[in-house]
Amino acid sequence: MRFWIIFLICFRFFYAGILTWLQYYVWSHNEFSRLLLPPHQPIKYFLQYSWTHFWFNAVLSVGAAFLFWLLLRMLKKYQESFFEQGEPEIGFLCSLIVGWPNFIIFAPLAFILMILISLFQTIFLKKFHTAFSISFLLAALAVLFFGSRLVDILGLGVLRI
């Protein structure tokens, strides 16, 4: 699990770096957009553009996933019986996969699904313990398929970077 978490964090930042390099390459090979690069503009303009379009999303994605992991760890410390081995890490991994701003849909959806699955299992299966990992995986799948649309429907499109 740790390997995949580290891999996804590195991938998010590597991807931002590749996008930054490609943006510079494209701008430097076009007569008009070359005016946005040094010596016509300070490098600060390009760096600020790259930050807001590529890097900030990576930082928000990793930061939100990390805060979610911390919340799950605190919940586990408070009530260890709610969690099975590795579930906070599965939540962290799913958060990294969905990224920003889909995380804003993922986190509440995961808890809502947890409640619904728990109710179903308690009422119909007489099972009184539900794994969080099921709700994390279902929420991540739902957000991967419908996240962009849900962000738009809920009016959260302004959070896109």
mmCIF file of C-alpha atoms in Angstrom:
data_model
loop_
_atom_site.group_PDB
_atom_site.id
_atom_site.type_symbol
_atom_site.label_atom_id
_atom_site.label_comp_id
_atom_site.label_asym_id
_atom_site.label_seq_id
_atom_site.Cartn_x
_atom_site.Cartn_y
_atom_site.Cartn_z
ATOM 1 C CA MET A 1 0.000 0.000 0.000
ATOM 2 C CA ARG A 2 2.794 2.401 0.918
ATOM 3 C CA PHE A 3 4.402 1.912 -2.497
ATOM 4 C CA TRP A 4 1.223 2.982 -4.308
ATOM 5 C CA ILE A 5 0.746 6.008 -2.074
ATOM 6 C CA ILE A 6 4.313 7.178 -2.697
ATOM 7 C CA PHE A 7 3.965 6.369 -6.395
ATOM 8 C CA LEU A 8 0.781 8.445 -6.732
ATOM 9 C CA ILE A 9 2.227 11.396 -4.833
ATOM 10 C CA CYS A 10 5.333 11.327 -7.031
ATOM 11 C CA PHE A 11 3.194 10.893 -10.127
ATOM 12 C CA ARG A 12 1.064 13.955 -9.292
ATOM 13 C CA PHE A 13 4.169 16.130 -8.982
ATOM 14 C CA PHE A 14 5.919 14.527 -11.960
ATOM 15 C CA TYR A 15 2.824 15.147 -14.081
ATOM 16 C CA ALA A 16 2.765 18.809 -12.995
ATOM 17 C CA GLY A 17 6.440 19.052 -13.940
ATOM 18 C CA ILE A 18 5.831 17.509 -17.367
ATOM 19 C CA LEU A 19 2.931 19.891 -17.992
ATOM 20 C CA THR A 20 5.107 22.828 -16.966
ATOM 21 C CA TRP A 21 7.878 21.769 -19.329
ATOM 22 C CA LEU A 22 5.414 21.183 -22.190
ATOM 23 C CA GLN A 23 3.826 24.585 -21.599
ATOM 24 C CA TYR A 24 7.221 26.262 -21.773
ATOM 25 C CA TYR A 25 8.087 24.283 -24.904
ATOM 26 C CA VAL A 26 4.842 25.238 -26.665
ATOM 27 C CA TRP A 27 5.132 28.889 -25.703
ATOM 28 C CA SER A 28 8.765 29.060 -26.769
ATOM 29 C CA HIS A 29 7.924 27.677 -30.225
ATOM 30 C CA ASN A 30 5.189 30.164 -31.036
ATOM 31 C CA GLU A 31 5.946 33.716 -32.066
ATOM 32 C CA PHE A 32 3.069 35.274 -30.138
ATOM 33 C CA SER A 33 3.328 33.248 -26.928
ATOM 34 C CA ARG A 34 7.126 33.684 -26.883
ATOM 35 C CA LEU A 35 6.313 37.234 -25.773
ATOM 36 C CA LEU A 36 5.101 35.742 -22.467
ATOM 37 C CA LEU A 37 8.552 34.315 -21.719
ATOM 38 C CA PRO A 38 11.871 35.935 -20.846
ATOM 39 C CA PRO A 39 13.357 38.276 -22.008
ATOM 40 C CA HIS A 40 9.996 39.914 -22.893
ATOM 41 C CA GLN A 41 8.360 39.049 -19.568
ATOM 42 C CA PRO A 42 9.938 38.183 -16.225
ATOM 43 C CA ILE A 43 10.149 34.438 -15.528
ATOM 44 C CA LYS A 44 7.776 35.137 -12.622
ATOM 45 C CA TYR A 45 4.872 35.322 -15.093
ATOM 46 C CA PHE A 46 5.523 31.810 -16.412
ATOM 47 C CA LEU A 47 6.147 30.402 -12.937
ATOM 48 C CA GLN A 48 2.928 31.926 -11.632
ATOM 49 C CA TYR A 49 1.030 30.541 -14.627
ATOM 50 C CA SER A 50 2.520 27.071 -14.039
ATOM 51 C CA TRP A 51 1.744 27.230 -10.329
ATOM 52 C CA THR A 52 -1.914 28.115 -10.813
ATOM 53 C CA HIS A 53 -2.524 25.738 -13.708
ATOM 54 C CA PHE A 54 -0.462 22.662 -12.783
ATOM 55 C CA TRP A 55 1.265 22.684 -9.403
ATOM 56 C CA PHE A 56 -1.499 24.060 -7.193
ATOM 57 C CA ASN A 57 -3.792 21.209 -8.224
ATOM 58 C CA ALA A 58 -1.115 18.664 -7.316
ATOM 59 C CA VAL A 59 -0.514 20.325 -3.942
ATOM 60 C CA LEU A 60 -4.255 20.497 -3.192
ATOM 61 C CA SER A 61 -4.765 16.863 -4.219
ATOM 62 C CA VAL A 62 -1.952 15.579 -2.021
ATOM 63 C CA GLY A 63 -2.823 17.970 0.830
ATOM 64 C CA ALA A 64 -6.510 17.017 0.852
ATOM 65 C CA ALA A 65 -5.637 13.305 0.742
ATOM 66 C CA PHE A 66 -3.157 13.751 3.590
ATOM 67 C CA LEU A 67 -5.686 15.629 5.753
ATOM 68 C CA PHE A 68 -8.271 12.922 5.035
ATOM 69 C CA TRP A 69 -5.743 10.285 6.098
ATOM 70 C CA LEU A 70 -5.069 12.219 9.317
ATOM 71 C CA LEU A 71 -8.820 12.380 10.004
ATOM 72 C CA LEU A 72 -9.133 8.639 9.439
ATOM 73 C CA ARG A 73 -6.149 7.976 11.720
ATOM 74 C CA MET A 74 -7.732 10.112 14.461
ATOM 75 C CA LEU A 75 -11.029 8.254 14.061
ATOM 76 C CA LYS A 76 -9.162 4.963 14.240
ATOM 77 C CA LYS A 77 -7.365 6.056 17.395
ATOM 78 C CA TYR A 78 -10.699 7.109 18.924
ATOM 79 C CA GLN A 79 -12.598 3.984 17.882
ATOM 80 C CA GLU A 80 -10.283 1.294 16.568
ATOM 81 C CA SER A 81 -13.094 -1.238 16.188
ATOM 82 C CA PHE A 82 -14.534 0.792 13.274
ATOM 83 C CA PHE A 83 -11.513 0.091 11.111
ATOM 84 C CA GLU A 84 -9.845 -2.949 9.672
ATOM 85 C CA GLN A 85 -6.123 -3.126 9.030
ATOM 86 C CA GLY A 86 -4.989 -0.657 6.353
ATOM 87 C CA GLU A 87 -8.294 1.135 5.851
ATOM 88 C CA PRO A 88 -6.969 4.653 6.530
ATOM 89 C CA GLU A 89 -4.328 3.991 3.885
ATOM 90 C CA ILE A 90 -6.978 2.787 1.424
ATOM 91 C CA GLY A 91 -8.849 6.047 2.043
ATOM 92 C CA PHE A 92 -5.622 7.970 1.456
ATOM 93 C CA LEU A 93 -4.937 6.087 -1.764
ATOM 94 C CA CYS A 94 -8.478 6.608 -3.068
ATOM 95 C CA SER A 95 -8.232 10.310 -2.223
ATOM 96 C CA LEU A 96 -5.008 10.583 -4.190
ATOM 97 C CA ILE A 97 -6.583 8.820 -7.153
ATOM 98 C CA VAL A 98 -9.651 11.073 -7.375
ATOM 99 C CA GLY A 99 -7.634 14.267 -6.842
ATOM 100 C CA TRP A 100 -8.847 17.825 -6.566
ATOM 101 C CA PRO A 101 -11.677 18.994 -6.804
ATOM 102 C CA ASN A 102 -13.219 15.502 -6.996
ATOM 103 C CA PHE A 103 -12.061 14.939 -3.436
ATOM 104 C CA ILE A 104 -14.807 17.322 -2.287
ATOM 105 C CA ILE A 105 -17.360 14.856 -3.679
ATOM 106 C CA PHE A 106 -15.408 11.742 -2.667
ATOM 107 C CA ALA A 107 -15.074 12.368 1.090
ATOM 108 C CA PRO A 108 -18.753 12.971 1.921
ATOM 109 C CA LEU A 109 -19.843 10.275 -0.531
ATOM 110 C CA ALA A 110 -17.563 7.735 1.155
ATOM 111 C CA PHE A 111 -19.133 8.451 4.556
ATOM 112 C CA ILE A 112 -22.677 8.439 3.144
ATOM 113 C CA LEU A 113 -22.001 5.093 1.455
ATOM 114 C CA MET A 114 -20.547 3.786 4.696
ATOM 115 C CA ILE A 115 -23.760 4.637 6.526
ATOM 116 C CA LEU A 116 -25.970 3.137 3.789
ATOM 117 C CA ILE A 117 -23.927 -0.059 3.537
ATOM 118 C CA SER A 118 -23.861 -0.368 7.312
ATOM 119 C CA LEU A 119 -27.648 0.074 7.528
ATOM 120 C CA PHE A 120 -28.199 -2.505 4.794
ATOM 121 C CA GLN A 121 -25.903 -5.034 6.448
ATOM 122 C CA THR A 122 -27.412 -4.453 9.880
ATOM 123 C CA ILE A 123 -31.035 -4.677 8.752
ATOM 124 C CA PHE A 124 -30.855 -7.429 6.147
ATOM 125 C CA LEU A 125 -27.718 -9.424 6.953
ATOM 126 C CA LYS A 126 -27.646 -8.924 10.725
ATOM 127 C CA LYS A 127 -23.968 -8.014 10.369
ATOM 128 C CA PHE A 128 -22.855 -5.276 12.744
ATOM 129 C CA HIS A 129 -19.423 -4.388 11.360
ATOM 130 C CA THR A 130 -18.849 -2.841 7.952
ATOM 131 C CA ALA A 131 -15.478 -2.245 6.358
ATOM 132 C CA PHE A 132 -14.720 1.333 5.360
ATOM 133 C CA SER A 133 -12.699 0.105 2.389
ATOM 134 C CA ILE A 134 -15.847 -0.899 0.500
ATOM 135 C CA SER A 135 -17.296 2.600 0.763
ATOM 136 C CA PHE A 136 -13.920 4.164 -0.161
ATOM 137 C CA LEU A 137 -13.639 2.041 -3.287
ATOM 138 C CA LEU A 138 -17.262 2.583 -4.356
ATOM 139 C CA ALA A 139 -17.015 6.335 -3.759
ATOM 140 C CA ALA A 140 -13.751 6.519 -5.713
ATOM 141 C CA LEU A 141 -15.286 4.624 -8.644
ATOM 142 C CA ALA A 142 -18.374 6.820 -8.630
ATOM 143 C CA VAL A 143 -16.281 9.976 -8.511
ATOM 144 C CA LEU A 144 -13.960 8.788 -11.267
ATOM 145 C CA PHE A 145 -16.933 8.183 -13.557
ATOM 146 C CA PHE A 146 -19.248 11.020 -12.505
ATOM 147 C CA GLY A 147 -17.054 13.426 -10.506
ATOM 148 C CA SER A 148 -16.707 16.172 -13.107
ATOM 149 C CA ARG A 149 -20.421 16.152 -13.725
ATOM 150 C CA LEU A 150 -21.214 16.185 -9.999
ATOM 151 C CA VAL A 151 -18.805 19.074 -9.457
ATOM 152 C CA ASP A 152 -20.697 21.016 -12.127
ATOM 153 C CA ILE A 153 -24.161 20.056 -10.826
ATOM 154 C CA LEU A 154 -23.256 21.079 -7.279
ATOM 155 C CA GLY A 155 -21.834 24.386 -8.482
ATOM 156 C CA LEU A 156 -18.317 23.548 -7.333
ATOM 157 C CA GLY A 157 -16.705 24.221 -10.711
ATOM 158 C CA VAL A 158 -15.047 27.336 -9.308
ATOM 159 C CA LEU A 159 -12.783 25.023 -7.313
ATOM 160 C CA ARG A 160 -11.207 23.670 -10.483
ATOM 161 C CA ILE A 161 -7.714 24.853 -11.036
#
